[in-house]
Amino acid sequence: MKFVFRSLFIAIALCSTLSLSQLSVAAQETIEEKPQIAQRLDSALKKIRATQAEVKNEPAPTVNSTDNTSVLNRIGTDPAQTQTLSLTEAIRKALENNNSIEIARDDVRIAETQLRSLQGVYDPVFTVSPTYSNNVQPQTSTLGGAGSTGSTQSDNFTVNSSFNKILKKGGGNYNVFFDNSRSSTSSTFSQFNPTFNTNLGIQYTQPLFRNREIDGTRRQIKIQRKRLEQSDSDFRRQTIDVISQVQRAYWDLVFALRDQQNKTANLNLSKENLRRVEAAISAGKSAPLERAEVSTELANRETEVLVATQQVSISENTLKTLLIKEPTSAEWNQSWVPTDAPVFSMDSINVQDAIKDAVDNRPELRRLRLQREINTIDLDYFRNQLKPRIDLNTSFTLIGLAGTSRGGAGTIPPQFIGGYFQSLGNLFKTETRQFTIGATISIPFRNQTAKADLAGAEIQKNQITAQARSQEQIIIAEVRNAVQAVETARQRVLTSRRARENAEIQLNGERKLYDVGRSTTFLLFQRENALTNARNSEIRAETDYNKAISDLQKATSTTFRLNNIEIDSPVKDK
């Protein structure tokens, strides 16, 4: 009733003011205009009474103070399938299942296979070449050894074998060969039929200047070893990136769930306020219009909970993308619940120690150091190619011979009479042998190719040095920014805690004033929202602090050490 009389009083005052203003402006107003003013006043009073009647007769909305299922429901997840997850477990799942890590791991394996492929040139090669030939040649002269047929026929069967090996040290190579042949002929001039020949020998070639210290093969193998280490550095960098993403996604999910809980608690406060207002309206202590004010705030807070719930789904899906291997996995339907709470420390970070860790550990700098070593290999090789080529060639051969005598003129030494084994016996007596030694000399004029390659390698050396300086500056800036982010987040946690504590005090005082009728619903809602925002700022600051710690680990490449992770390096084949 107080509200009705107050409204009537305001309407009368407005109408009176309007009448006075009209009288002051139009002094010549006639008496016939006064009934029009009375009609306007009567119309305004009727509208106010109608509005009050509508508000009074409007049914109160039904609100469940505890059931928030409709605003907390998330698409694509089954609340019955809940999976707890710690940060350590999340990192382990990422190392096992993350597709980006698997791709980087396969790059290392590919580099290992490429190195083994290049080293295959040093594998010894054993070769056997059996050959049979039949040859019938016409002879136009008796000096050709033909009989009455006017032709000669020969059958040859050879089995030649060899063992080849390229030496890693010195660039030399050797070839051990063992040749065997059986020849039969119809020629009348042949004293043996068949004839058995055996040869056992070795050939060795040794570069003396060019290609002695390093050659193309050894250069490629040395470079591939460095590239294998580079692929390992890339793998470590990719793994650190993924772990950092997992940590950030994990803390984002923690924040989203805490934010959802905070917004839900604020929503429950609105429901409790609505219950109190309904009771006050029923008792006649409050006007029915207060129900609309509380209902509006209730709808706004429901909207905030819906947005917070959506953010939970986004954060959870981001984390699942990093941890789940298969897109059709049943884990996509699970609801993940983080078990780790944000950590906080009052200890500050030493910038110089962080920079030292980064310079010692960052994979990017290690990769550039390896690139500098590759450049050194190129310089050595191209300098070597400027030298003249002088190769030492040597060979030593044991010769064995035996056969079946056809008779005729001449005397054949008895040691040559026999079959294949007689030929082998003569071979190992070493009485018949051959030894050669020589050199291959090649001197290119001007040698522009080697000179140009060497000049290009020198330019690349300067380029790598500049890249290393630039990368180191970038890393130092990242570390300094990361340390600053940690310190800023630490201070934010402290200030947000003080703000939240003061907001709690203000809300408690405002609620006491409201209970005794010395405050309004609007002011109470302001205090409740202020506390909700303060809590949100606190949990955001705590989350950002943990994310800043993760970024600092990434910037200094201490992620493996601080999370007790060991990465096996590829085996170095010396």
mmCIF file of N, CA, C and O in Angstrom, residues 285-340:
data_model
loop_
_atom_site.group_PDB
_atom_site.id
_atom_site.type_symbol
_atom_site.label_atom_id
_atom_site.label_comp_id
_atom_site.label_asym_id
_atom_site.label_seq_id
_atom_site.Cartn_x
_atom_site.Cartn_y
_atom_site.Cartn_z
ATOM 1 N N LYS A 285 5.580 -7.040 3.083
ATOM 2 C CA LYS A 285 6.695 -6.169 3.449
ATOM 3 C C LYS A 285 7.383 -5.563 2.222
ATOM 4 O O LYS A 285 8.091 -4.564 2.351
ATOM 5 N N SER A 286 7.219 -6.181 1.057
ATOM 6 C CA SER A 286 7.873 -5.688 -0.163
ATOM 7 C C SER A 286 6.846 -5.570 -1.272
ATOM 8 O O SER A 286 5.829 -6.287 -1.294
ATOM 9 N N ALA A 287 7.148 -4.666 -2.183
ATOM 10 C CA ALA A 287 6.270 -4.466 -3.337
ATOM 11 C C ALA A 287 6.484 -5.582 -4.347
ATOM 12 O O ALA A 287 7.591 -6.128 -4.477
ATOM 13 N N PRO A 288 5.458 -5.959 -5.101
ATOM 14 C CA PRO A 288 5.611 -7.018 -6.112
ATOM 15 C C PRO A 288 6.644 -6.686 -7.187
ATOM 16 O O PRO A 288 7.198 -7.591 -7.810
ATOM 17 N N LEU A 289 6.916 -5.394 -7.409
ATOM 18 C CA LEU A 289 7.902 -5.039 -8.431
ATOM 19 C C LEU A 289 9.305 -5.549 -8.105
ATOM 20 O O LEU A 289 10.130 -5.717 -9.000
ATOM 21 N N GLU A 290 9.594 -5.783 -6.829
ATOM 22 C CA GLU A 290 10.920 -6.285 -6.447
ATOM 23 C C GLU A 290 11.171 -7.678 -7.029
ATOM 24 O O GLU A 290 12.315 -8.074 -7.242
ATOM 25 N N ARG A 291 10.075 -8.420 -7.265
ATOM 26 C CA ARG A 291 10.234 -9.744 -7.867
ATOM 27 C C ARG A 291 10.852 -9.633 -9.261
ATOM 28 O O ARG A 291 11.712 -10.418 -9.658
ATOM 29 N N ALA A 292 10.441 -8.639 -10.024
ATOM 30 C CA ALA A 292 10.991 -8.464 -11.377
ATOM 31 C C ALA A 292 12.478 -8.115 -11.326
ATOM 32 O O ALA A 292 13.277 -8.572 -12.151
ATOM 33 N N GLU A 293 12.864 -7.296 -10.370
ATOM 34 C CA GLU A 293 14.286 -6.921 -10.247
ATOM 35 C C GLU A 293 15.145 -8.140 -9.948
ATOM 36 O O GLU A 293 16.197 -8.356 -10.559
ATOM 37 N N VAL A 294 14.670 -8.969 -9.014
ATOM 38 C CA VAL A 294 15.433 -10.173 -8.658
ATOM 39 C C VAL A 294 15.433 -11.174 -9.807
ATOM 40 O O VAL A 294 16.455 -11.812 -10.104
ATOM 41 N N SER A 295 14.301 -11.299 -10.497
ATOM 42 C CA SER A 295 14.229 -12.240 -11.618
ATOM 43 C C SER A 295 15.148 -11.827 -12.754
ATOM 44 O O SER A 295 15.752 -12.669 -13.423
ATOM 45 N N THR A 296 15.268 -10.520 -12.975
ATOM 46 C CA THR A 296 16.189 -10.038 -14.015
ATOM 47 C C THR A 296 17.630 -10.401 -13.677
ATOM 48 O O THR A 296 18.391 -10.883 -14.524
ATOM 49 N N GLU A 297 18.003 -10.166 -12.426
ATOM 50 C CA GLU A 297 19.367 -10.512 -12.008
ATOM 51 C C GLU A 297 19.593 -12.025 -12.079
ATOM 52 O O GLU A 297 20.671 -12.488 -12.453
ATOM 53 N N LEU A 298 18.557 -12.793 -11.757
ATOM 54 C CA LEU A 298 18.658 -14.247 -11.831
ATOM 55 C C LEU A 298 18.919 -14.691 -13.262
ATOM 56 O O LEU A 298 19.784 -15.554 -13.521
ATOM 57 N N ALA A 299 18.216 -14.107 -14.222
ATOM 58 C CA ALA A 299 18.417 -14.468 -15.631
ATOM 59 C C ALA A 299 19.820 -14.089 -16.098
ATOM 60 O O ALA A 299 20.468 -14.841 -16.846
ATOM 61 N N ASN A 300 20.283 -12.926 -15.660
ATOM 62 C CA ASN A 300 21.636 -12.514 -16.044
ATOM 63 C C ASN A 300 22.685 -13.488 -15.520
ATOM 64 O O ASN A 300 23.652 -13.834 -16.211
ATOM 65 N N ARG A 301 22.497 -13.936 -14.290
ATOM 66 C CA ARG A 301 23.482 -14.862 -13.711
ATOM 67 C C ARG A 301 23.383 -16.248 -14.347
ATOM 68 O O ARG A 301 24.397 -16.959 -14.444
ATOM 69 N N GLU A 302 22.203 -16.637 -14.761
ATOM 70 C CA GLU A 302 22.080 -17.898 -15.499
ATOM 71 C C GLU A 302 22.859 -17.813 -16.817
ATOM 72 O O GLU A 302 23.499 -18.776 -17.238
ATOM 73 N N THR A 303 22.765 -16.652 -17.452
ATOM 74 C CA THR A 303 23.532 -16.456 -18.692
ATOM 75 C C THR A 303 25.030 -16.590 -18.428
ATOM 76 O O THR A 303 25.763 -17.213 -19.209
ATOM 77 N N GLU A 304 25.493 -16.027 -17.337
ATOM 78 C CA GLU A 304 26.913 -16.136 -16.995
ATOM 79 C C GLU A 304 27.320 -17.588 -16.762
ATOM 80 O O GLU A 304 28.409 -18.019 -17.175
ATOM 81 N N VAL A 305 26.455 -18.372 -16.128
ATOM 82 C CA VAL A 305 26.757 -19.787 -15.904
ATOM 83 C C VAL A 305 26.789 -20.545 -17.225
ATOM 84 O O VAL A 305 27.641 -21.420 -17.442
ATOM 85 N N LEU A 306 25.872 -20.216 -18.118
ATOM 86 C CA LEU A 306 25.873 -20.869 -19.431
ATOM 87 C C LEU A 306 27.165 -20.577 -20.190
ATOM 88 O O LEU A 306 27.760 -21.483 -20.801
ATOM 89 N N VAL A 307 27.627 -19.342 -20.154
ATOM 90 C CA VAL A 307 28.880 -18.992 -20.824
ATOM 91 C C VAL A 307 30.057 -19.714 -20.164
ATOM 92 O O VAL A 307 30.964 -20.210 -20.852
ATOM 93 N N ALA A 308 30.044 -19.781 -18.830
ATOM 94 C CA ALA A 308 31.114 -20.491 -18.119
ATOM 95 C C ALA A 308 31.109 -21.976 -18.466
ATOM 96 O O ALA A 308 32.178 -22.589 -18.616
ATOM 97 N N THR A 309 29.920 -22.561 -18.603
ATOM 98 C CA THR A 309 29.830 -23.972 -18.981
ATOM 99 C C THR A 309 30.377 -24.202 -20.383
ATOM 100 O O THR A 309 31.066 -25.201 -20.647
ATOM 101 N N GLN A 310 30.072 -23.287 -21.286
ATOM 102 C CA GLN A 310 30.625 -23.397 -22.639
ATOM 103 C C GLN A 310 32.155 -23.338 -22.602
ATOM 104 O O GLN A 310 32.829 -24.077 -23.320
ATOM 105 N N GLN A 311 32.704 -22.479 -21.758
ATOM 106 C CA GLN A 311 34.164 -22.376 -21.661
ATOM 107 C C GLN A 311 34.768 -23.651 -21.092
ATOM 108 O O GLN A 311 35.882 -24.030 -21.463
ATOM 109 N N VAL A 312 34.042 -24.334 -20.217
ATOM 110 C CA VAL A 312 34.520 -25.634 -19.717
ATOM 111 C C VAL A 312 34.647 -26.626 -20.867
ATOM 112 O O VAL A 312 35.643 -27.350 -20.990
ATOM 113 N N SER A 313 33.633 -26.662 -21.738
ATOM 114 C CA SER A 313 33.694 -27.573 -22.881
ATOM 115 C C SER A 313 34.846 -27.226 -23.813
ATOM 116 O O SER A 313 35.577 -28.108 -24.283
ATOM 117 N N ILE A 314 35.054 -25.932 -24.071
ATOM 118 C CA ILE A 314 36.150 -25.520 -24.952
ATOM 119 C C ILE A 314 37.498 -25.913 -24.360
ATOM 120 O O ILE A 314 38.366 -26.469 -25.052
ATOM 121 N N SER A 315 37.686 -25.669 -23.080
ATOM 122 C CA SER A 315 38.973 -25.998 -22.430
ATOM 123 C C SER A 315 39.188 -27.503 -22.386
ATOM 124 O O SER A 315 40.302 -27.982 -22.618
ATOM 125 N N GLU A 316 38.134 -28.257 -22.101
ATOM 126 C CA GLU A 316 38.271 -29.714 -22.040
ATOM 127 C C GLU A 316 38.587 -30.291 -23.418
ATOM 128 O O GLU A 316 39.450 -31.173 -23.551
ATOM 129 N N ASN A 317 37.935 -29.780 -24.454
ATOM 130 C CA ASN A 317 38.205 -30.276 -25.810
ATOM 131 C C ASN A 317 39.615 -29.913 -26.262
ATOM 132 O O ASN A 317 40.261 -30.685 -26.983
ATOM 133 N N THR A 318 40.098 -28.758 -25.859
ATOM 134 C CA THR A 318 41.485 -28.383 -26.179
ATOM 135 C C THR A 318 42.456 -29.363 -25.547
ATOM 136 O O THR A 318 43.424 -29.809 -26.188
ATOM 137 N N LEU A 319 42.209 -29.713 -24.294
ATOM 138 C CA LEU A 319 43.087 -30.669 -23.614
ATOM 139 C C LEU A 319 42.976 -32.057 -24.238
ATOM 140 O O LEU A 319 43.985 -32.751 -24.415
ATOM 141 N N LYS A 320 41.776 -32.455 -24.593
ATOM 142 C CA LYS A 320 41.595 -33.778 -25.203
ATOM 143 C C LYS A 320 42.301 -33.857 -26.562
ATOM 144 O O LYS A 320 42.828 -34.912 -26.928
ATOM 145 N N THR A 321 42.305 -32.766 -27.300
ATOM 146 C CA THR A 321 43.006 -32.762 -28.584
ATOM 147 C C THR A 321 44.486 -33.070 -28.411
ATOM 148 O O THR A 321 45.104 -33.716 -29.272
ATOM 149 N N LEU A 322 45.053 -32.645 -27.313
ATOM 150 C CA LEU A 322 46.475 -32.869 -27.051
ATOM 151 C C LEU A 322 46.768 -34.259 -26.499
ATOM 152 O O LEU A 322 47.886 -34.759 -26.663
ATOM 153 N N LEU A 323 45.781 -34.894 -25.861
ATOM 154 C CA LEU A 323 46.037 -36.151 -25.144
ATOM 155 C C LEU A 323 45.464 -37.384 -25.826
ATOM 156 O O LEU A 323 45.933 -38.493 -25.562
ATOM 157 N N ILE A 324 44.464 -37.228 -26.667
ATOM 158 C CA ILE A 324 43.809 -38.381 -27.277
ATOM 159 C C ILE A 324 44.382 -38.590 -28.671
ATOM 160 O O ILE A 324 44.514 -37.656 -29.452
ATOM 161 N N LYS A 325 44.704 -39.838 -28.968
ATOM 162 C CA LYS A 325 45.342 -40.157 -30.246
ATOM 163 C C LYS A 325 44.341 -40.318 -31.375
ATOM 164 O O LYS A 325 44.526 -39.769 -32.463
ATOM 165 N N GLU A 326 43.278 -41.068 -31.133
ATOM 166 C CA GLU A 326 42.322 -41.388 -32.184
ATOM 167 C C GLU A 326 41.119 -40.454 -32.121
ATOM 168 O O GLU A 326 40.589 -40.187 -31.037
ATOM 169 N N PRO A 327 40.661 -39.963 -33.277
ATOM 170 C CA PRO A 327 39.484 -39.074 -33.260
ATOM 171 C C PRO A 327 38.190 -39.776 -32.898
ATOM 172 O O PRO A 327 37.204 -39.110 -32.582
ATOM 173 N N THR A 328 38.179 -41.107 -32.949
ATOM 174 C CA THR A 328 36.961 -41.854 -32.626
ATOM 175 C C THR A 328 37.037 -42.497 -31.241
ATOM 176 O O THR A 328 36.237 -43.372 -30.918
ATOM 177 N N SER A 329 37.977 -42.074 -30.421
ATOM 178 C CA SER A 329 38.157 -42.674 -29.108
ATOM 179 C C SER A 329 36.949 -42.394 -28.212
ATOM 180 O O SER A 329 36.318 -41.331 -28.283
ATOM 181 N N ALA A 330 36.655 -43.365 -27.344
ATOM 182 C CA ALA A 330 35.545 -43.196 -26.405
ATOM 183 C C ALA A 330 35.849 -42.150 -25.339
ATOM 184 O O ALA A 330 34.933 -41.671 -24.656
ATOM 185 N N GLU A 331 37.107 -41.772 -25.200
ATOM 186 C CA GLU A 331 37.478 -40.772 -24.197
ATOM 187 C C GLU A 331 36.884 -39.399 -24.502
ATOM 188 O O GLU A 331 36.782 -38.556 -23.608
ATOM 189 N N TRP A 332 36.509 -39.168 -25.759
ATOM 190 C CA TRP A 332 35.882 -37.892 -26.088
ATOM 191 C C TRP A 332 34.562 -37.711 -25.345
ATOM 192 O O TRP A 332 34.130 -36.570 -25.115
ATOM 193 N N ASN A 333 33.900 -38.795 -24.981
ATOM 194 C CA ASN A 333 32.619 -38.711 -24.284
ATOM 195 C C ASN A 333 32.776 -38.611 -22.780
ATOM 196 O O ASN A 333 31.778 -38.431 -22.065
ATOM 197 N N GLN A 334 33.981 -38.747 -22.272
ATOM 198 C CA GLN A 334 34.205 -38.675 -20.837
ATOM 199 C C GLN A 334 34.247 -37.225 -20.365
ATOM 200 O O GLN A 334 34.582 -36.310 -21.122
ATOM 201 N N SER A 335 33.910 -37.056 -19.107
ATOM 202 C CA SER A 335 34.022 -35.746 -18.463
ATOM 203 C C SER A 335 35.266 -35.774 -17.587
ATOM 204 O O SER A 335 35.333 -36.522 -16.612
ATOM 205 N N TRP A 336 36.258 -34.978 -17.953
ATOM 206 C CA TRP A 336 37.537 -34.988 -17.242
ATOM 207 C C TRP A 336 37.505 -34.001 -16.075
ATOM 208 O O TRP A 336 37.078 -32.848 -16.226
ATOM 209 N N VAL A 337 38.004 -34.483 -14.932
ATOM 210 C CA VAL A 337 38.035 -33.679 -13.712
ATOM 211 C C VAL A 337 39.485 -33.540 -13.261
ATOM 212 O O VAL A 337 40.089 -34.519 -12.810
ATOM 213 N N PRO A 338 40.087 -32.376 -13.391
ATOM 214 C CA PRO A 338 41.469 -32.193 -12.923
ATOM 215 C C PRO A 338 41.549 -32.341 -11.409
ATOM 216 O O PRO A 338 40.664 -31.880 -10.672
ATOM 217 N N THR A 339 42.615 -32.971 -10.944
ATOM 218 C CA THR A 339 42.785 -33.187 -9.506
ATOM 219 C C THR A 339 43.850 -32.275 -8.903
ATOM 220 O O THR A 339 43.923 -32.162 -7.679
ATOM 221 N N ASP A 340 44.664 -31.641 -9.727
ATOM 222 C CA ASP A 340 45.714 -30.760 -9.208
ATOM 223 C C ASP A 340 45.174 -29.348 -9.037
ATOM 224 O O ASP A 340 44.517 -28.808 -9.934
#
